Short mmCIF file of C-alpha atoms and ligand atoms in Angstrom, two decimals:
data_model
loop_
_atom_site.label_atom_id
_atom_site.label_comp_id
_atom_site.label_asym_id
_atom_site.label_seq_id
_atom_site.Cartn_x
_atom_site.Cartn_y
_atom_site.Cartn_z
CA UNK M 1 -69.63 6.44 -107.07
CA UNK M 2 -67.11 9.20 -107.77
CA UNK M 3 -67.27 12.11 -105.57
CA UNK M 4 -66.46 15.55 -106.56
CA UNK M 5 -62.90 14.67 -107.51
CA UNK M 6 -61.98 17.89 -109.45
CA UNK M 7 -61.35 21.22 -107.51
CA UNK M 8 -62.95 24.44 -108.56
CA UNK M 9 -62.02 25.14 -111.96
CA UNK M 10 -59.65 27.89 -112.29
CA UNK M 11 -58.33 27.84 -108.75
CA UNK M 12 -55.70 25.19 -109.07
CA UNK M 13 -53.52 24.13 -112.13
CA UNK M 14 -53.60 20.58 -113.17
CA UNK M 15 -49.73 20.51 -112.11
CA UNK M 16 -50.39 21.91 -108.86
CA UNK M 17 -53.16 19.25 -108.24
CA UNK M 18 -50.72 16.38 -109.37
CA UNK M 19 -47.93 17.73 -107.14
CA UNK M 20 -49.94 18.31 -104.24
CA UNK M 21 -51.69 14.96 -104.25
CA UNK M 22 -48.38 13.11 -104.88
CA UNK M 23 -46.81 14.91 -101.97
CA UNK M 24 -49.77 13.79 -99.68
CA UNK M 25 -49.48 10.30 -100.86
CA UNK M 26 -45.84 10.20 -100.41
CA UNK M 27 -46.09 11.46 -97.00
CA UNK M 28 -48.46 8.74 -96.14
CA UNK M 29 -46.25 6.06 -97.63
CA UNK M 30 -43.34 7.36 -95.69
CA UNK M 31 -44.89 7.63 -92.19
CA UNK M 32 -48.56 6.58 -92.27
CA UNK M 33 -50.74 6.08 -90.47
CA UNK M 34 -50.44 9.92 -90.48
CA UNK M 35 -52.99 12.58 -89.05
CA UNK M 36 -54.02 15.09 -91.65
CA UNK M 37 -52.42 17.79 -89.25
CA UNK M 38 -49.06 16.07 -89.69
CA UNK M 39 -49.57 15.95 -93.38
CA UNK M 40 -50.19 19.50 -93.52
CA UNK M 41 -46.76 20.28 -91.66
CA UNK M 42 -44.92 17.61 -93.52
CA UNK M 43 -46.03 18.81 -97.21
CA UNK M 44 -46.28 22.48 -96.26
CA UNK M 45 -49.70 22.58 -97.91
CA UNK M 46 -52.84 24.31 -96.64
CA UNK M 47 -55.28 22.21 -94.44
CA UNK M 48 -57.88 22.80 -97.32
CA UNK M 49 -55.41 21.67 -99.91
CA UNK M 50 -54.68 18.39 -97.95
CA UNK M 51 -58.31 17.90 -97.16
CA UNK M 52 -59.05 17.94 -100.97
CA UNK M 53 -56.21 15.60 -101.93
CA UNK M 54 -57.19 13.23 -99.14
CA UNK M 55 -60.61 13.03 -100.39
CA UNK M 56 -59.32 12.34 -103.99
CA UNK M 57 -56.89 9.75 -102.74
CA UNK M 58 -59.60 7.97 -100.73
CA UNK M 59 -62.17 8.02 -103.54
CA UNK M 60 -59.37 6.25 -105.72
CA UNK M 61 -58.71 3.49 -103.05
CA UNK M 62 -55.13 4.57 -102.79
CA UNK M 63 -55.43 5.56 -99.14
CA UNK M 64 -58.05 4.59 -96.26
CA UNK M 65 -58.76 5.70 -92.70
CA UNK M 66 -57.77 3.10 -90.25
CA UNK M 67 -59.70 3.13 -86.95
CA UNK M 68 -58.53 5.50 -84.51
CA UNK M 69 -57.02 4.18 -81.25
CA UNK M 70 -59.24 4.34 -78.43
CA UNK M 71 -58.52 7.61 -76.54
CA UNK M 72 -60.60 9.76 -74.10
CA UNK M 73 -62.63 12.28 -76.19
CA UNK M 74 -60.95 15.51 -76.85
CA UNK M 75 -62.40 18.85 -77.75
CA UNK M 76 -62.14 19.96 -81.49
CA UNK M 77 -62.17 17.86 -84.83
CA UNK M 78 -61.37 14.17 -84.59
CA UNK M 79 -57.85 13.40 -85.87
CA UNK M 80 -58.62 10.77 -88.37
CA UNK M 81 -55.32 9.40 -89.64
CA UNK M 82 -54.72 8.32 -93.28
CA UNK M 83 -52.72 5.16 -94.25
CA UNK M 84 -51.93 3.45 -97.72
CA UNK M 85 -54.78 1.22 -98.71
CA UNK M 86 -52.95 -2.20 -99.49
CA UNK M 87 -56.22 -4.02 -99.85
CA UNK M 88 -57.70 -2.56 -103.05
CA UNK M 89 -54.89 -2.14 -105.77
CA UNK M 90 -52.27 -4.33 -106.89
CA UNK M 91 -49.37 -3.97 -109.29
CA UNK M 92 -48.26 -6.65 -111.58
CA UNK M 93 -44.93 -7.25 -113.03
CA UNK M 94 -42.68 -9.43 -115.33
CA UNK M 95 -39.01 -9.55 -114.89
CA UNK M 96 -37.00 -10.92 -118.04
CA UNK M 97 -33.81 -12.34 -116.99
CA UNK M 98 -31.38 -14.65 -118.96
CA UNK M 99 -32.49 -17.93 -117.05
CA UNK M 100 -36.21 -17.21 -116.56
CA UNK M 101 -39.22 -14.84 -116.31
CA UNK M 102 -40.53 -13.90 -113.11
CA UNK M 103 -44.14 -12.82 -112.55
CA UNK M 104 -45.05 -10.87 -109.62
CA UNK M 105 -47.85 -9.10 -107.78
CA UNK M 106 -47.08 -6.41 -105.20
CA UNK M 107 -49.29 -4.15 -103.03
CA UNK M 108 -49.06 -0.36 -102.90
CA UNK M 109 -46.40 -0.73 -100.22
CA UNK M 110 -44.18 -2.68 -102.64
CA UNK M 111 -44.68 -6.02 -100.54
CA UNK M 112 -44.73 -9.12 -102.55
CA UNK M 113 -48.29 -10.76 -102.98
CA UNK M 114 -47.47 -13.44 -105.31
CA UNK M 115 -44.52 -14.75 -107.65
CA UNK M 116 -44.52 -17.37 -110.29
CA UNK M 117 -41.68 -18.38 -112.59
CA UNK M 118 -41.56 -19.56 -116.06
CA UNK M 119 -38.84 -20.59 -118.53
CA UNK M 120 -37.57 -18.03 -120.91
CA UNK M 121 -37.79 -18.42 -124.65
CA UNK M 122 -34.84 -17.19 -126.72
CA UNK M 123 -36.68 -14.70 -129.14
CA UNK M 124 -38.38 -11.63 -127.85
CA UNK M 125 -41.58 -12.31 -129.84
CA UNK M 126 -41.81 -15.66 -128.26
CA UNK M 127 -41.25 -14.38 -124.77
CA UNK M 128 -43.81 -11.54 -125.22
CA UNK M 129 -46.37 -14.01 -126.40
CA UNK M 130 -45.56 -16.08 -123.46
CA UNK M 131 -46.18 -13.19 -121.01
CA UNK M 132 -49.34 -12.43 -122.59
CA UNK M 133 -50.44 -16.02 -122.49
CA UNK M 134 -49.36 -16.60 -118.75
CA UNK M 135 -50.51 -13.26 -117.19
CA UNK M 136 -54.55 -13.85 -117.19
CA UNK M 137 -53.98 -17.03 -115.41
CA UNK M 138 -51.50 -15.64 -113.03
CA UNK M 139 -53.82 -12.62 -112.15
CA UNK M 140 -56.79 -14.87 -111.70
CA UNK M 141 -54.93 -17.09 -109.23
CA UNK M 142 -53.49 -14.19 -107.21
CA UNK M 143 -55.34 -11.03 -107.76
CA UNK M 144 -58.57 -12.07 -105.92
CA UNK M 145 -60.57 -9.38 -107.50
CA UNK M 146 -58.37 -6.55 -106.55
CA UNK M 147 -57.89 -3.64 -109.06
CA UNK M 148 -54.64 -4.29 -111.18
CA UNK M 149 -52.90 -0.97 -111.54
CA UNK M 150 -50.74 -2.03 -114.64
CA UNK M 151 -48.08 -4.26 -115.79
CA UNK M 152 -44.18 -3.49 -115.09
CA UNK M 153 -41.72 -5.03 -117.61
CA UNK M 154 -38.30 -5.00 -116.36
CA UNK M 155 -35.19 -6.29 -117.82
CA UNK M 156 -31.26 -5.59 -117.51
CA UNK M 157 -29.37 -3.68 -120.08
CA UNK M 158 -30.35 -0.23 -121.56
CA UNK M 159 -34.04 0.49 -121.45
CA UNK M 160 -35.81 3.75 -122.48
CA UNK M 161 -38.96 3.93 -120.45
CA UNK M 162 -40.45 6.87 -122.27
CA UNK M 163 -40.46 4.86 -125.52
CA UNK M 164 -41.17 1.52 -123.92
CA UNK M 165 -38.11 0.14 -125.85
CA UNK M 166 -35.34 -2.30 -124.70
CA UNK M 167 -32.47 -0.54 -126.59
CA UNK M 168 -29.99 -3.02 -125.87
CA UNK M 169 -29.42 -6.14 -123.43
CA UNK M 170 -26.34 -7.98 -124.45
CA UNK M 171 -26.85 -10.74 -121.98
CA UNK M 172 -30.08 -11.48 -123.76
CA UNK M 173 -28.94 -10.87 -127.10
CA UNK M 174 -31.79 -8.45 -127.80
CA UNK M 175 -31.64 -5.07 -129.42
CA UNK M 176 -34.41 -2.38 -129.99
CA UNK M 177 -37.43 -4.50 -128.74
CA UNK M 178 -40.68 -2.40 -128.66
CA UNK M 179 -41.77 -4.00 -125.17
CA UNK M 180 -44.77 -1.55 -124.24
CA UNK M 181 -46.10 -1.41 -127.85
CA UNK M 182 -46.30 -5.21 -128.15
CA UNK M 183 -47.72 -5.87 -124.79
CA UNK M 184 -50.27 -3.17 -124.52
CA UNK M 185 -52.08 -4.72 -127.53
CA UNK M 186 -52.34 -8.08 -125.78
CA UNK M 187 -52.52 -7.51 -121.82
CA UNK M 188 -55.15 -4.92 -121.71
CA UNK M 189 -53.30 -2.93 -118.91
CA UNK M 190 -51.07 -0.03 -118.77
CA UNK M 191 -47.70 -1.16 -119.47
CA UNK M 192 -44.67 0.50 -117.64
CA UNK M 193 -41.08 -0.50 -119.05
CA UNK M 194 -37.97 -0.01 -117.05
CA UNK M 195 -34.34 -1.01 -116.78
CA UNK M 196 -33.51 -3.35 -113.88
CA UNK M 197 -31.07 -1.28 -112.12
CA UNK M 198 -33.21 1.79 -112.32
CA UNK M 199 -36.32 -0.12 -111.07
CA UNK M 200 -34.44 -1.30 -108.12
CA UNK M 201 -33.26 2.25 -107.32
CA UNK M 202 -36.99 3.45 -107.48
CA UNK M 203 -37.74 0.55 -105.31
CA UNK M 204 -35.04 1.48 -102.64
CA UNK M 205 -36.28 5.27 -102.82
CA UNK M 206 -40.02 4.41 -102.40
CA UNK M 207 -39.93 1.42 -100.04
CA UNK M 208 -36.36 0.66 -99.06
CA UNK M 209 -33.85 2.19 -96.67
CA UNK M 210 -33.17 4.93 -99.05
CA UNK M 211 -36.65 6.66 -98.73
CA UNK M 212 -35.71 8.80 -95.63
CA UNK M 213 -32.70 10.13 -97.49
CA UNK M 214 -34.13 11.89 -100.67
CA UNK M 215 -31.74 14.73 -100.70
CA UNK M 216 -28.84 12.52 -100.92
CA UNK M 217 -26.89 10.80 -103.73
CA UNK M 218 -27.64 7.12 -104.18
CA UNK M 219 -25.94 4.73 -106.70
CA UNK M 220 -27.49 1.29 -107.22
CA UNK M 221 -25.33 -1.34 -108.60
CA UNK M 222 -26.63 -4.51 -110.14
CA UNK M 223 -24.43 -7.42 -110.90
CA UNK M 224 -26.18 -10.41 -112.40
CA UNK M 225 -26.08 -11.66 -116.01
CA UNK M 226 -26.58 -7.86 -116.81
CA UNK M 227 -24.44 -5.27 -115.21
CA UNK M 228 -25.91 -1.97 -114.68
CA UNK M 229 -26.03 1.05 -112.44
CA UNK M 230 -28.61 3.86 -111.59
CA UNK M 231 -27.77 7.22 -110.10
CA UNK M 232 -30.40 9.06 -108.07
CA UNK M 233 -29.92 12.65 -106.77
CA UNK M 234 -32.63 14.05 -104.57
CA UNK M 235 -34.84 11.21 -105.05
CA UNK M 236 -34.69 11.50 -108.90
CA UNK M 237 -32.83 9.23 -111.19
CA UNK M 238 -30.39 10.57 -113.45
CA UNK M 239 -31.75 9.94 -117.17
CA UNK M 240 -29.05 10.74 -119.65
CA UNK M 241 -29.70 10.56 -123.30
CA UNK M 242 -32.56 8.01 -123.99
CA UNK M 243 -32.19 7.04 -120.27
CA UNK M 244 -28.81 5.70 -121.03
CA UNK M 245 -27.20 6.95 -117.85
CA UNK M 246 -25.52 4.20 -115.62
CA UNK M 247 -24.52 1.85 -118.53
CA UNK M 248 -21.54 0.35 -116.83
CA UNK M 249 -21.56 -3.09 -118.72
CA UNK M 250 -18.41 -1.94 -120.75
CA UNK M 251 -16.22 -0.46 -118.21
CA UNK M 252 -12.61 -1.64 -118.53
CA UNK M 253 -11.75 -4.24 -115.82
CA UNK M 254 -7.74 -3.91 -115.20
CA UNK M 255 -6.27 -7.38 -116.07
CA UNK M 256 -9.17 -8.91 -117.81
CA UNK M 257 -8.76 -10.33 -121.42
CA UNK M 258 -12.23 -11.56 -121.78
CA UNK M 259 -13.71 -10.84 -125.21
CA UNK M 260 -16.88 -8.73 -125.30
CA UNK M 261 -19.56 -8.74 -128.13
CA UNK M 262 -18.68 -4.81 -128.38
CA UNK M 263 -15.31 -5.89 -130.14
CA UNK M 264 -13.04 -4.89 -127.21
CA UNK M 265 -11.68 -7.16 -124.41
CA UNK M 266 -11.77 -6.90 -120.58
CA UNK M 267 -15.25 -5.26 -120.36
CA UNK M 268 -17.04 -5.46 -116.86
CA UNK M 269 -20.15 -7.34 -118.07
CA UNK M 270 -18.39 -10.36 -120.01
CA UNK M 271 -15.97 -10.70 -117.07
CA UNK M 272 -17.98 -10.47 -113.96
CA UNK M 273 -21.70 -11.77 -115.16
CA UNK M 274 -23.23 -14.74 -113.29
CA UNK M 275 -22.56 -16.99 -116.26
CA UNK M 276 -18.84 -16.06 -116.74
CA UNK M 277 -18.19 -16.70 -112.92
CA UNK M 278 -20.02 -19.96 -113.03
CA UNK M 279 -18.16 -21.03 -116.23
CA UNK M 280 -14.87 -20.25 -114.48
CA UNK M 281 -15.81 -22.19 -111.41
CA UNK M 282 -16.46 -25.33 -113.62
CA UNK M 283 -13.29 -24.65 -115.74
CA UNK M 284 -11.42 -24.46 -112.32
CA UNK M 285 -12.73 -27.75 -111.15
CA UNK M 286 -14.55 -25.89 -108.19
CA UNK M 287 -17.91 -27.06 -109.40
CA UNK M 288 -18.87 -30.06 -111.55
CA UNK M 289 -20.69 -27.89 -114.13
CA UNK M 290 -21.29 -24.23 -114.74
CA UNK M 291 -23.72 -23.37 -111.96
CA UNK M 292 -23.65 -20.27 -110.01
CA UNK M 293 -25.78 -21.63 -107.03
CA UNK M 294 -23.37 -24.66 -106.69
CA UNK M 295 -20.35 -22.12 -106.58
CA UNK M 296 -22.13 -20.05 -103.93
CA UNK M 297 -23.10 -23.06 -101.93
CA UNK M 298 -19.46 -24.16 -101.88
CA UNK M 299 -18.33 -20.82 -100.77
CA UNK M 300 -20.80 -20.65 -98.10
CA UNK M 301 -19.45 -24.11 -96.86
CA UNK M 302 -16.03 -22.73 -96.58
CA UNK M 303 -14.44 -24.21 -99.99
CA UNK M 304 -11.24 -21.98 -100.33
CA UNK M 305 -11.20 -22.11 -104.06
CA UNK M 306 -14.85 -20.94 -104.31
CA UNK M 307 -14.46 -18.27 -101.81
CA UNK M 308 -11.53 -16.87 -103.54
CA UNK M 309 -13.47 -16.90 -106.93
CA UNK M 310 -16.33 -15.02 -105.21
CA UNK M 311 -13.81 -12.57 -103.68
CA UNK M 312 -12.15 -11.96 -107.16
CA UNK M 313 -15.43 -11.36 -108.59
CA UNK M 314 -16.04 -8.43 -106.15
CA UNK M 315 -12.55 -7.11 -106.69
CA UNK M 316 -12.98 -6.84 -110.39
CA UNK M 317 -16.31 -5.07 -109.84
CA UNK M 318 -14.72 -2.69 -107.50
CA UNK M 319 -11.74 -1.97 -109.78
CA UNK M 320 -13.97 -1.13 -112.68
CA UNK M 321 -16.49 0.82 -110.92
CA UNK M 322 -14.44 2.80 -108.28
CA UNK M 323 -13.40 5.53 -110.54
CA UNK M 324 -16.92 6.37 -111.24
CA UNK M 325 -17.91 6.36 -107.62
CA UNK M 326 -14.66 8.57 -106.73
CA UNK M 327 -16.20 11.04 -109.19
CA UNK M 328 -19.77 10.87 -108.01
CA UNK M 329 -18.99 10.43 -104.18
CA UNK M 330 -22.36 9.07 -103.34
CA UNK M 331 -23.89 9.11 -99.78
CA UNK M 332 -25.03 5.41 -100.39
CA UNK M 333 -24.13 2.92 -102.67
CA UNK M 334 -26.59 -0.10 -102.88
CA UNK M 335 -25.38 -3.32 -104.13
CA UNK M 336 -27.67 -6.20 -105.62
CA UNK M 337 -25.29 -9.06 -106.33
CA UNK M 338 -25.41 -12.74 -105.74
CA UNK M 339 -22.29 -13.25 -103.66
CA UNK M 340 -22.96 -10.60 -101.20
CA UNK M 341 -26.55 -11.62 -101.12
CA UNK M 342 -25.68 -15.19 -100.23
CA UNK M 343 -22.59 -14.31 -98.11
CA UNK M 344 -23.13 -10.68 -96.59
CA UNK M 345 -20.06 -11.05 -94.68
CA UNK M 346 -18.08 -10.44 -97.90
CA UNK M 347 -19.85 -6.97 -98.28
CA UNK M 348 -17.37 -5.05 -95.98
CA UNK M 349 -14.46 -6.33 -98.26
CA UNK M 350 -16.38 -4.91 -101.31
CA UNK M 351 -16.93 -1.77 -99.47
CA UNK M 352 -13.07 -1.26 -98.73
CA UNK M 353 -12.40 -2.02 -102.48
CA UNK M 354 -14.86 0.57 -103.52
CA UNK M 355 -13.25 3.13 -101.06
CA UNK M 356 -16.44 3.65 -99.33
CA UNK M 357 -16.85 5.04 -95.76
CA UNK M 358 -18.47 2.97 -93.04
CA UNK M 359 -22.03 2.44 -94.06
CA UNK M 360 -21.85 3.92 -97.49
CA UNK M 361 -22.03 0.38 -99.24
CA UNK M 362 -24.71 -1.98 -98.30
CA UNK M 363 -27.04 -4.61 -99.68
CA UNK M 364 -30.33 -4.03 -101.16
CA UNK M 365 -33.48 -3.78 -99.15
CA UNK M 366 -35.45 -6.67 -100.69
CA UNK M 367 -33.41 -9.85 -100.36
CA UNK M 368 -34.78 -12.89 -102.26
CA UNK M 369 -37.76 -10.72 -103.25
CA UNK M 370 -35.50 -8.33 -105.34
CA UNK M 371 -36.66 -9.48 -108.80
CA UNK M 372 -40.49 -9.53 -108.00
CA UNK M 373 -40.19 -6.15 -106.43
CA UNK M 374 -38.35 -4.65 -109.42
CA UNK M 375 -40.78 -6.10 -111.77
CA UNK M 376 -43.91 -4.32 -110.31
CA UNK M 377 -42.15 -1.24 -109.22
CA UNK M 378 -42.40 0.90 -112.52
CA UNK M 379 -46.21 0.60 -112.03
CA UNK M 380 -45.92 1.86 -108.36
CA UNK M 381 -43.48 4.56 -109.26
CA UNK M 382 -45.99 5.97 -111.81
CA UNK M 383 -48.82 5.95 -109.34
CA UNK M 384 -46.67 7.71 -106.53
CA UNK M 385 -45.55 10.24 -109.19
CA UNK M 386 -48.91 11.13 -110.52
CA UNK M 387 -51.68 9.46 -108.30
CA UNK M 388 -54.39 11.38 -110.09
CA UNK M 389 -53.28 9.95 -113.53
CA UNK M 390 -55.49 6.79 -112.19
CA UNK M 391 -58.55 8.74 -113.14
CA UNK M 392 -57.58 8.63 -116.78
CA UNK M 393 -56.43 4.97 -116.64
CA UNK M 394 -59.78 3.84 -115.76
CA UNK M 395 -58.79 2.24 -112.25
CA UNK M 396 -60.85 4.79 -110.03
CA UNK M 397 -63.78 3.22 -108.14
ZN1 ZN W 1 -17.68 -4.53 -124.18
#
């Protein structure tokens, strides 16, 4: 049953309701379990407003009231805390990468509940058909009756989340793919589309180490087969025209003569992508065939040629990206990249090359769950931005 969710008409605008409820939910995410009195202090809203938003969020299954610690009875009203309800809703996601698809399910704290992988077909229409065909079984196996808030669809390159379109992903060889329009007709869930670097920046801001530092400037660098950046100030991602901000794939790498599909030579993505580095390792005889995991394993075992190739990748990334970072002067640079994930000891070298002060450059917060978290986070970001929007999405209980 839905209790009285809507406040007295005329007293609170819809925008105030949305912003107020989002602030309460965000405070509970960051610091829950949190007493209502603490939420009042943190969000600077009235006690009545916090009570109203709390009632809405409880009714929608977004927060719950954990049992109070056993304490001697105190005078006054009981201090019933609120926490994020991780048992009722889940977010689904699919990450589309060059080698494969990653299906994931996370709870409202961005923790991965389930992951499955599938090979990726070449053509976009075949991939979208595969997603629609596999998703129902994936949800049956892992959602266990929980409410599925929506499907996140995340891929590298330039993505316009408002239009739901992949504008360009050179690593996949895709252009102008209407991801949301195609999938909404087949999966019967709200579909939220986002670029990989931006999704990870959202994940850092909501669930990672960056969430306590909303006022600061954060740059997220992703180096895989796609090479992207996302820039956030005060917890908000820089958009640019059609969400094109952060496109670093074609920054020049000094000294590189690698031919790029864009017609120039020496572009960052074609020079340092996972496939490019793996092919260099095979050509140099470091690995028997082009396989990045083999190269990383050899480097981890101390093979000097493998280590030097890994270091040279980091140096090339740094040389291309450093001028941009010098201009922005970020408080934090979060790097999601296979070499530093596998060999964290090389992260300080990258930090030096990037000219970062101590502690500015660090690895991502999600380790081997990175792709799974990225896939679902557009759904979660939408919920934390506008929790009351769930009412119209039909997910309220
Ligand atoms: Zn290029």
